[in-house]
Tab-separated table of C-alpha atoms in Angstrom:
chain	number	residue	atom	x	y	z
C	14	MET	CA	23.463	179.316	-245.708
C	15	ALA	CA	25.229	177.499	-243.040
C	16	GLY	CA	28.037	177.062	-245.309
C	17	SER	CA	28.448	180.714	-245.829
C	18	GLY	CA	29.063	181.160	-242.067
C	19	VAL	CA	31.629	178.377	-242.190
C	20	ARG	CA	33.529	179.809	-245.076
C	21	GLY	CA	33.389	183.331	-243.497
C	22	ARG	CA	34.922	182.309	-240.243
C	23	GLY	CA	37.455	179.985	-241.800
C	24	GLY	CA	39.245	181.421	-244.856
C	25	ARG	CA	37.916	184.845	-245.602
C	26	ARG	CA	35.889	187.824	-244.340
C	27	PRO	CA	32.117	187.401	-244.637
C	28	THR	CA	30.602	189.946	-246.994
C	29	LEU	CA	27.793	192.430	-246.548
C	30	GLU	CA	25.729	190.416	-248.993
C	31	GLU	CA	26.069	187.253	-247.003
C	32	VAL	CA	24.868	188.993	-243.799
C	33	ALA	CA	21.851	190.437	-245.819
C	34	ALA	CA	21.015	186.921	-247.079
C	35	ARG	CA	21.332	185.415	-243.617
C	36	ALA	CA	19.053	188.082	-242.107
C	37	GLY	CA	16.657	187.994	-245.007
C	38	VAL	CA	16.915	191.693	-245.783
C	39	GLY	CA	18.518	193.907	-248.400
C	40	ARG	CA	22.171	195.004	-248.518
C	41	GLY	CA	21.130	198.684	-247.853
C	42	THR	CA	19.219	197.640	-244.649
C	43	VAL	CA	22.283	195.895	-243.288
C	44	SER	CA	24.341	199.024	-243.900
C	45	ARG	CA	21.889	201.191	-242.054
C	46	VAL	CA	21.985	198.907	-239.155
C	47	ILE	CA	25.757	198.834	-239.040
C	48	ASN	CA	25.934	202.666	-239.345
C	49	GLY	CA	23.317	203.107	-236.471
C	50	SER	CA	20.517	204.540	-238.599
C	51	PRO	CA	17.139	204.940	-236.656
C	52	ARG	CA	15.258	204.194	-239.925
C	53	VAL	CA	15.160	200.414	-239.020
C	54	SER	CA	12.576	198.406	-237.014
C	55	ASP	CA	13.584	196.700	-233.893
C	56	ALA	CA	12.875	193.385	-235.329
C	57	THR	CA	14.983	193.932	-238.460
C	58	ARG	CA	17.754	195.367	-236.301
C	59	ALA	CA	17.760	192.141	-234.222
C	60	ALA	CA	17.814	189.950	-237.302
C	61	VAL	CA	20.821	191.764	-238.782
C	62	GLU	CA	22.632	191.856	-235.459
C	63	ALA	CA	22.051	188.099	-235.074
C	64	ALA	CA	23.341	187.439	-238.665
C	65	VAL	CA	26.489	189.640	-237.966
C	66	ALA	CA	27.167	187.611	-234.869
C	67	GLU	CA	26.682	184.241	-236.428
C	68	LEU	CA	28.860	184.968	-239.430
C	69	GLY	CA	31.499	186.949	-237.500
C	70	TYR	CA	31.140	189.910	-239.799
C	71	VAL	CA	33.506	192.804	-239.215
C	72	PRO	CA	32.682	196.082	-240.998
C	73	ASN	CA	35.370	197.306	-243.205
C	74	THR	CA	35.985	200.679	-241.578
C	75	ALA	CA	38.825	201.611	-244.004
C	76	ALA	CA	36.606	201.263	-247.035
C	77	ARG	CA	33.746	203.090	-245.329
C	78	ALA	CA	36.221	206.004	-244.458
C	79	LEU	CA	37.529	206.029	-248.030
C	80	ALA	CA	34.043	206.246	-249.427
C	81	ALA	CA	33.271	209.146	-247.122
C	82	ASN	CA	36.645	210.856	-248.059
C	83	ARG	CA	37.856	210.409	-244.407
C	84	THR	CA	40.848	208.841	-242.761
C	85	ASP	CA	39.296	208.391	-239.279
C	86	ALA	CA	42.515	209.847	-237.916
C	87	ILE	CA	43.325	213.034	-235.878
C	88	ALA	CA	46.727	214.555	-235.450
C	89	LEU	CA	47.760	216.152	-232.217
C	90	VAL	CA	50.595	218.474	-233.218
C	91	VAL	CA	53.089	219.938	-230.725
C	92	PRO	CA	55.372	222.529	-232.220
C	93	GLU	CA	57.948	221.891	-229.495
C	94	PRO	CA	60.902	219.512	-228.973
C	95	GLU	CA	60.053	216.052	-227.630
C	96	THR	CA	62.176	216.825	-224.447
C	97	ARG	CA	59.850	219.587	-223.495
C	98	PHE	CA	56.657	217.580	-224.146
C	99	PHE	CA	57.841	214.917	-221.592
C	100	ALA	CA	59.211	217.420	-219.135
C	101	GLU	CA	56.019	219.583	-218.733
C	102	PRO	CA	52.871	218.075	-217.059
C	103	TYR	CA	50.781	220.480	-219.273
C	104	PHE	CA	51.239	218.397	-222.382
C	105	SER	CA	50.726	215.009	-220.701
C	106	ASP	CA	47.460	216.273	-218.994
C	107	MET	CA	46.246	217.595	-222.372
C	108	LEU	CA	47.032	214.375	-224.123
C	109	ARG	CA	45.144	212.468	-221.294
C	110	GLY	CA	41.982	214.608	-221.777
C	111	VAL	CA	42.132	214.149	-225.640
C	112	GLY	CA	42.639	210.488	-225.418
C	113	ALA	CA	39.737	210.007	-222.990
C	114	GLU	CA	37.265	212.008	-225.226
C	115	LEU	CA	38.382	209.935	-228.302
C	116	SER	CA	38.018	206.673	-226.573
C	117	ASP	CA	34.278	206.515	-227.468
C	118	THR	CA	34.895	207.034	-231.183
C	119	GLU	CA	36.514	205.237	-234.018
C	120	MET	CA	39.091	207.916	-234.542
C	121	GLN	CA	42.830	207.114	-234.243
C	122	LEU	CA	45.116	209.699	-232.543
C	123	LEU	CA	48.564	210.539	-234.035
C	124	LEU	CA	51.122	212.436	-231.912
C	125	ILE	CA	53.421	214.548	-234.083
C	126	PHE	CA	56.256	216.733	-232.861
C	127	ALA	CA	57.129	219.801	-235.046
C	128	GLY	CA	59.772	221.668	-233.072
C	129	SER	CA	62.282	222.181	-235.798
C	130	ASP	CA	62.122	223.542	-239.402
C	131	ARG	CA	62.660	220.113	-240.831
C	132	GLU	CA	59.924	218.601	-238.833
C	133	ARG	CA	57.570	221.341	-239.803
C	134	GLN	CA	58.340	220.921	-243.405
C	135	ARG	CA	57.753	217.131	-243.210
C	136	LEU	CA	54.490	217.798	-241.393
C	137	ALA	CA	53.401	220.301	-244.084
C	138	GLN	CA	53.841	217.595	-246.741
C	139	TYR	CA	51.980	214.991	-244.572
C	140	LEU	CA	49.015	217.311	-244.094
C	141	ALA	CA	48.939	218.471	-247.635
C	142	ALA	CA	48.257	214.808	-248.596
C	143	HIS	CA	45.208	214.929	-246.396
C	144	ARG	CA	46.168	211.951	-244.382
C	145	VAL	CA	44.179	213.121	-241.276
C	146	ASP	CA	40.646	214.402	-240.805
C	147	GLY	CA	41.592	217.148	-238.368
C	148	VAL	CA	44.376	218.622	-236.314
C	149	LEU	CA	44.776	219.695	-232.688
C	150	LEU	CA	47.516	222.243	-232.188
C	151	VAL	CA	48.932	222.460	-228.616
C	152	GLY	CA	51.573	224.982	-227.508
C	153	VAL	CA	51.588	227.351	-230.452
C	154	HIS	CA	53.670	230.587	-230.573
C	155	ALA	CA	52.584	233.717	-232.256
C	156	ASP	CA	54.890	233.344	-235.283
C	157	ASP	CA	54.142	229.681	-235.912
C	158	PRO	CA	53.254	229.093	-239.621
C	159	LEU	CA	51.252	225.914	-238.982
C	160	PRO	CA	47.862	227.431	-238.189
C	161	ASP	CA	47.892	229.418	-241.365
C	162	LEU	CA	48.945	226.374	-243.315
C	163	LEU	CA	45.988	224.425	-241.838
C	164	ALA	CA	43.632	227.306	-242.975
C	165	GLN	CA	45.138	227.248	-246.473
C	166	LEU	CA	44.667	223.465	-246.672
C	167	GLU	CA	41.186	223.768	-245.309
C	168	ILE	CA	41.884	221.142	-242.720
C	169	PRO	CA	39.587	221.237	-239.722
C	170	ALA	CA	41.674	222.504	-236.756
C	171	VAL	CA	41.458	223.508	-233.123
C	172	ILE	CA	44.199	225.372	-231.219
C	173	SER	CA	44.872	225.280	-227.507
C	174	GLY	CA	45.194	228.905	-226.594
C	175	PRO	CA	44.736	231.505	-229.411
C	176	ARG	CA	47.827	233.221	-230.893
C	177	SER	CA	46.172	236.549	-230.312
C	178	ALA	CA	42.794	238.282	-229.594
C	179	ALA	CA	42.177	238.042	-233.343
C	180	GLU	CA	42.709	234.268	-233.695
C	181	SER	CA	40.995	232.872	-236.820
C	182	LEU	CA	40.956	229.288	-235.816
C	183	THR	CA	38.595	227.690	-233.268
C	184	SER	CA	40.363	227.749	-229.994
C	185	VAL	CA	40.143	226.432	-226.389
C	186	ASP	CA	41.830	228.133	-223.476
C	187	SER	CA	41.584	228.848	-219.790
C	188	ASP	CA	41.104	232.288	-218.213
C	189	ASN	CA	44.734	233.233	-218.007
C	190	TYR	CA	43.923	236.828	-217.110
C	191	ALA	CA	41.682	236.053	-214.271
C	192	GLY	CA	44.090	233.287	-212.962
C	193	ALA	CA	46.971	235.831	-212.686
C	194	ARG	CA	44.722	238.413	-210.924
C	195	ALA	CA	43.671	235.763	-208.395
C	196	ALA	CA	47.377	234.948	-207.708
C	197	VAL	CA	48.454	238.503	-207.265
C	198	GLU	CA	45.384	239.444	-205.225
C	199	HIS	CA	46.168	236.512	-202.971
C	200	LEU	CA	49.688	237.667	-202.348
C	201	LEU	CA	48.495	241.262	-201.685
C	202	SER	CA	46.113	239.959	-199.130
C	203	ARG	CA	48.982	238.252	-197.366
C	204	GLY	CA	50.709	241.521	-197.031
C	205	ARG	CA	53.264	241.126	-199.738
C	206	ARG	CA	54.380	244.470	-201.470
C	207	ARG	CA	57.236	243.696	-203.699
C	208	ILE	CA	55.756	241.051	-205.917
C	209	ALA	CA	57.796	239.873	-208.874
C	210	HIS	CA	56.527	238.015	-211.947
C	211	ILE	CA	58.371	235.413	-213.960
C	212	THR	CA	56.418	235.354	-217.327
C	213	GLY	CA	56.148	232.539	-219.823
C	214	ALA	CA	57.364	232.994	-223.283
C	215	LEU	CA	55.891	236.246	-224.300
C	216	ASP	CA	55.150	235.114	-227.887
C	217	VAL	CA	52.600	232.962	-226.348
C	218	TYR	CA	49.259	234.741	-225.895
C	219	GLY	CA	48.378	232.954	-222.611
C	220	ALA	CA	51.687	234.336	-221.099
C	221	GLN	CA	50.746	237.804	-222.256
C	222	ARG	CA	47.341	237.561	-220.660
C	223	ARG	CA	48.886	236.383	-217.350
C	224	ALA	CA	51.253	239.406	-217.406
C	225	ASP	CA	48.278	241.693	-217.984
C	226	GLY	CA	46.425	240.165	-215.096
C	227	TYR	CA	49.541	240.639	-212.907
C	228	ARG	CA	49.807	244.340	-213.832
C	229	ASP	CA	46.179	245.146	-213.536
C	230	ALA	CA	45.788	243.473	-210.127
C	231	LEU	CA	48.688	245.613	-208.813
C	232	ALA	CA	47.305	248.770	-210.412
C	233	ASP	CA	43.886	248.269	-208.950
C	234	ALA	CA	45.491	247.856	-205.519
C	235	GLY	CA	47.179	251.285	-206.008
C	236	ARG	CA	50.591	249.797	-206.589
C	237	PRO	CA	51.454	250.102	-210.337
C	238	ALA	CA	53.775	247.349	-211.540
C	239	ASP	CA	57.602	247.923	-211.262
C	240	GLU	CA	58.756	246.680	-214.688
C	241	LEU	CA	62.132	245.652	-213.107
C	242	LEU	CA	60.196	243.160	-211.065
C	243	ILE	CA	58.997	241.475	-214.357
C	244	GLU	CA	61.388	238.943	-215.946
C	245	PRO	CA	60.479	236.768	-218.965
C	246	GLY	CA	60.970	233.038	-218.716
C	247	ASP	CA	60.227	230.278	-221.240
C	248	PHE	CA	58.073	227.853	-219.213
C	249	THR	CA	61.120	225.649	-218.424
C	250	GLU	CA	62.782	224.894	-215.005
C	251	GLU	CA	65.955	226.458	-216.282
C	252	GLY	CA	64.170	229.491	-217.500
C	253	GLY	CA	62.686	229.881	-213.957
C	254	ARG	CA	66.171	229.666	-212.482
C	255	ARG	CA	67.584	232.285	-214.770
C	256	ALA	CA	64.654	234.672	-214.258
C	257	MET	CA	64.807	234.325	-210.477
C	258	ALA	CA	68.491	234.980	-210.293
C	259	THR	CA	68.033	238.158	-212.450
C	260	LEU	CA	65.130	239.498	-210.204
C	261	LEU	CA	67.072	238.816	-207.067
C	262	SER	CA	70.082	240.820	-208.408
C	263	ARG	CA	67.804	243.758	-209.214
C	264	HIS	CA	65.492	243.584	-206.225
C	265	PRO	CA	66.996	241.635	-203.393
C	266	ASP	CA	64.217	242.971	-201.141
C	267	LEU	CA	61.390	241.256	-203.203
C	268	ASP	CA	58.874	239.392	-200.974
C	269	ALA	CA	56.845	237.323	-203.288
C	270	VAL	CA	57.040	235.803	-206.815
C	271	PHE	CA	54.321	234.758	-209.088
C	272	ALA	CA	55.698	232.306	-211.695
C	273	GLY	CA	53.856	231.765	-214.953
C	274	SER	CA	54.070	227.949	-214.528
C	275	ASP	CA	54.812	225.410	-211.862
C	276	VAL	CA	57.782	224.259	-213.672
C	277	MET	CA	59.281	227.723	-213.549
C	278	ALA	CA	58.356	228.107	-209.982
C	279	ALA	CA	60.311	224.912	-209.257
C	280	GLY	CA	63.409	226.585	-210.785
C	281	ALA	CA	62.780	229.863	-208.893
C	282	ARG	CA	62.449	227.954	-205.659
C	283	GLN	CA	65.909	226.431	-206.134
C	284	VAL	CA	67.521	229.846	-206.690
C	285	LEU	CA	65.655	231.251	-203.698
C	286	ARG	CA	66.952	228.555	-201.360
C	287	GLU	CA	70.426	228.848	-202.644
C	288	ALA	CA	70.197	232.632	-201.788
C	289	GLY	CA	69.135	231.789	-198.260
C	290	ARG	CA	65.520	232.883	-198.667
C	291	ARG	CA	62.918	230.886	-196.822
C	292	ILE	CA	59.587	230.084	-198.419
C	293	PRO	CA	57.098	231.630	-197.494
C	294	GLN	CA	58.665	233.392	-194.554
C	295	ASP	CA	60.943	235.627	-196.668
C	296	VAL	CA	59.483	235.158	-200.192
C	297	ALA	CA	56.001	233.801	-200.940
C	298	LEU	CA	55.856	231.743	-204.073
C	299	VAL	CA	52.851	231.039	-206.426
C	300	GLY	CA	52.827	229.040	-209.604
C	301	TYR	CA	50.407	228.238	-212.469
C	302	ASP	CA	48.833	225.011	-213.762
C	303	ASP	CA	48.443	223.170	-210.285
C	304	SER	CA	50.285	220.170	-211.720
C	305	ALA	CA	51.771	217.260	-209.802
C	306	ILE	CA	54.861	219.384	-209.325
C	307	ALA	CA	52.940	221.858	-207.205
C	308	ARG	CA	51.628	219.235	-204.860
C	309	HIS	CA	54.898	217.593	-204.381
C	310	MET	CA	57.162	220.572	-203.809
C	311	ASP	CA	58.471	221.467	-200.348
C	312	PRO	CA	56.638	223.378	-199.184
C	313	PRO	CA	53.629	222.567	-201.438
C	314	LEU	CA	53.071	225.197	-203.974
C	315	THR	CA	50.116	227.589	-204.197
C	316	SER	CA	49.081	227.429	-207.771
C	317	VAL	CA	46.417	228.428	-210.208
C	318	ARG	CA	44.646	225.273	-211.432
C	319	GLN	CA	43.923	225.022	-215.167
C	320	PRO	CA	41.391	222.416	-216.136
C	321	ILE	CA	43.910	220.976	-218.671
C	322	GLU	CA	42.236	217.621	-219.174
C	323	GLU	CA	38.803	219.304	-219.639
C	324	MET	CA	40.477	221.558	-222.238
C	325	GLY	CA	41.606	218.497	-224.149
C	326	ARG	CA	38.071	217.062	-224.130
C	327	ALA	CA	36.639	220.412	-225.279
C	328	MET	CA	39.169	220.493	-228.088
C	329	ILE	CA	38.009	217.221	-229.374
C	330	ASP	CA	34.347	218.082	-229.139
C	331	LEU	CA	34.921	221.246	-231.217
C	332	LEU	CA	37.175	219.439	-233.698
C	333	LEU	CA	34.702	216.754	-234.438
C	334	THR	CA	32.224	219.510	-235.040
C	335	GLU	CA	34.667	221.088	-237.433
C	336	ILE	CA	35.155	217.745	-239.254
C	337	ALA	CA	31.409	217.343	-239.608
C	338	GLY	CA	31.377	220.719	-241.305
C	339	ARG	CA	34.466	219.813	-243.342
C	340	GLY	CA	36.929	222.689	-242.921
C	341	PRO	CA	38.193	225.177	-240.387
C	342	ALA	CA	35.998	228.150	-239.426
C	343	ALA	CA	38.627	230.423	-240.945
C	344	SER	CA	37.747	228.991	-244.489
C	345	ARG	CA	33.970	229.470	-243.922
C	346	ASP	CA	31.640	232.486	-243.362
C	347	THR	CA	31.171	231.608	-239.707
C	348	ALA	CA	33.103	233.195	-236.885
C	349	PRO	CA	35.684	230.972	-235.098
C	350	ARG	CA	34.355	229.417	-231.917
C	351	ARG	CA	36.165	230.183	-228.715
C	352	ALA	CA	35.911	228.192	-225.428
C	353	VAL	CA	37.472	229.819	-222.378
C	354	LEU	CA	37.348	227.631	-219.182
C	355	PRO	CA	37.468	228.960	-215.635
C	356	VAL	CA	40.438	228.596	-213.345
C	357	GLN	CA	40.880	228.260	-209.617
C	358	LEU	CA	43.568	229.388	-207.106
C	359	VAL	CA	44.554	226.481	-204.852
C	360	VAL	CA	46.283	227.846	-201.765
C	361	ARG	CA	49.029	225.808	-200.140
C	362	ALA	CA	51.995	226.372	-197.780
C	363	SER	CA	54.281	228.270	-200.173
C	364	SER	CA	52.253	231.568	-199.693
């Protein structure tokens, strides 16, 4: 049997049968040890592991995946242009959490952008071929066809932030409503009375919930929202600049701004400074996400901290559960799972 070990290390891969012969056990026992089955004695496990080490045996994971009708691959799909992905810390933080949670598995992660019709069509063909075991969807808008496509193909999927309160896919989100309320209540506690809101894209459910929290916090304080103090943005710095300029033209006496993201707050800050408004003396400014942008702004930005990395980890945990059950919750009789993580207001010098 020494010859088997030499041949395996030299010119070809050792086989499962050779490992079994070296360990003095059956082929099925070797397979159980390799796959981590508890139905093996300690002595047998030790013998098999020794044979694996001596022969340099490497399990054929591709063949195992094929036999199990699996690819051992997960797609992280971002229905946005690549430029936005690399410009916004939200996406990189999400990717970091996903990657960290996958590091202890054998799953490969594919990053796919689907910001154009052509990219979405190509992705649909790719998914229809069942080349991945599951999909994570990040940054989805209400009219995006991808979630429904995944349900039709019965591909396990988890979405970051539901499209609506009636989302049919398993989802992970932060408490956008509570975060917005905390931001506005903080500004009210500092004596601010004309509080503007730059929303995110309002076809994103999270942006809608932040706007709801803003309105309700003002209403509960006896100051119903002035709709002229609300201006939609698009989660970009340029969107923040445009919205801030519009708000100042309507309400030059505004004394606070709650922006629906740190990136938009950075754009708003630039317009405020160009208009000669001091932060926070003349206008207090609060953002959302508590990204690196918030910490490095001048003055440092008060912001609502989303646990974005933790959201990425939670998405992987839920997706692996979906994969184990083979298919999205929307295609089964079970209700979709929803995880909502808490947020925290981090107060800094901008407010």
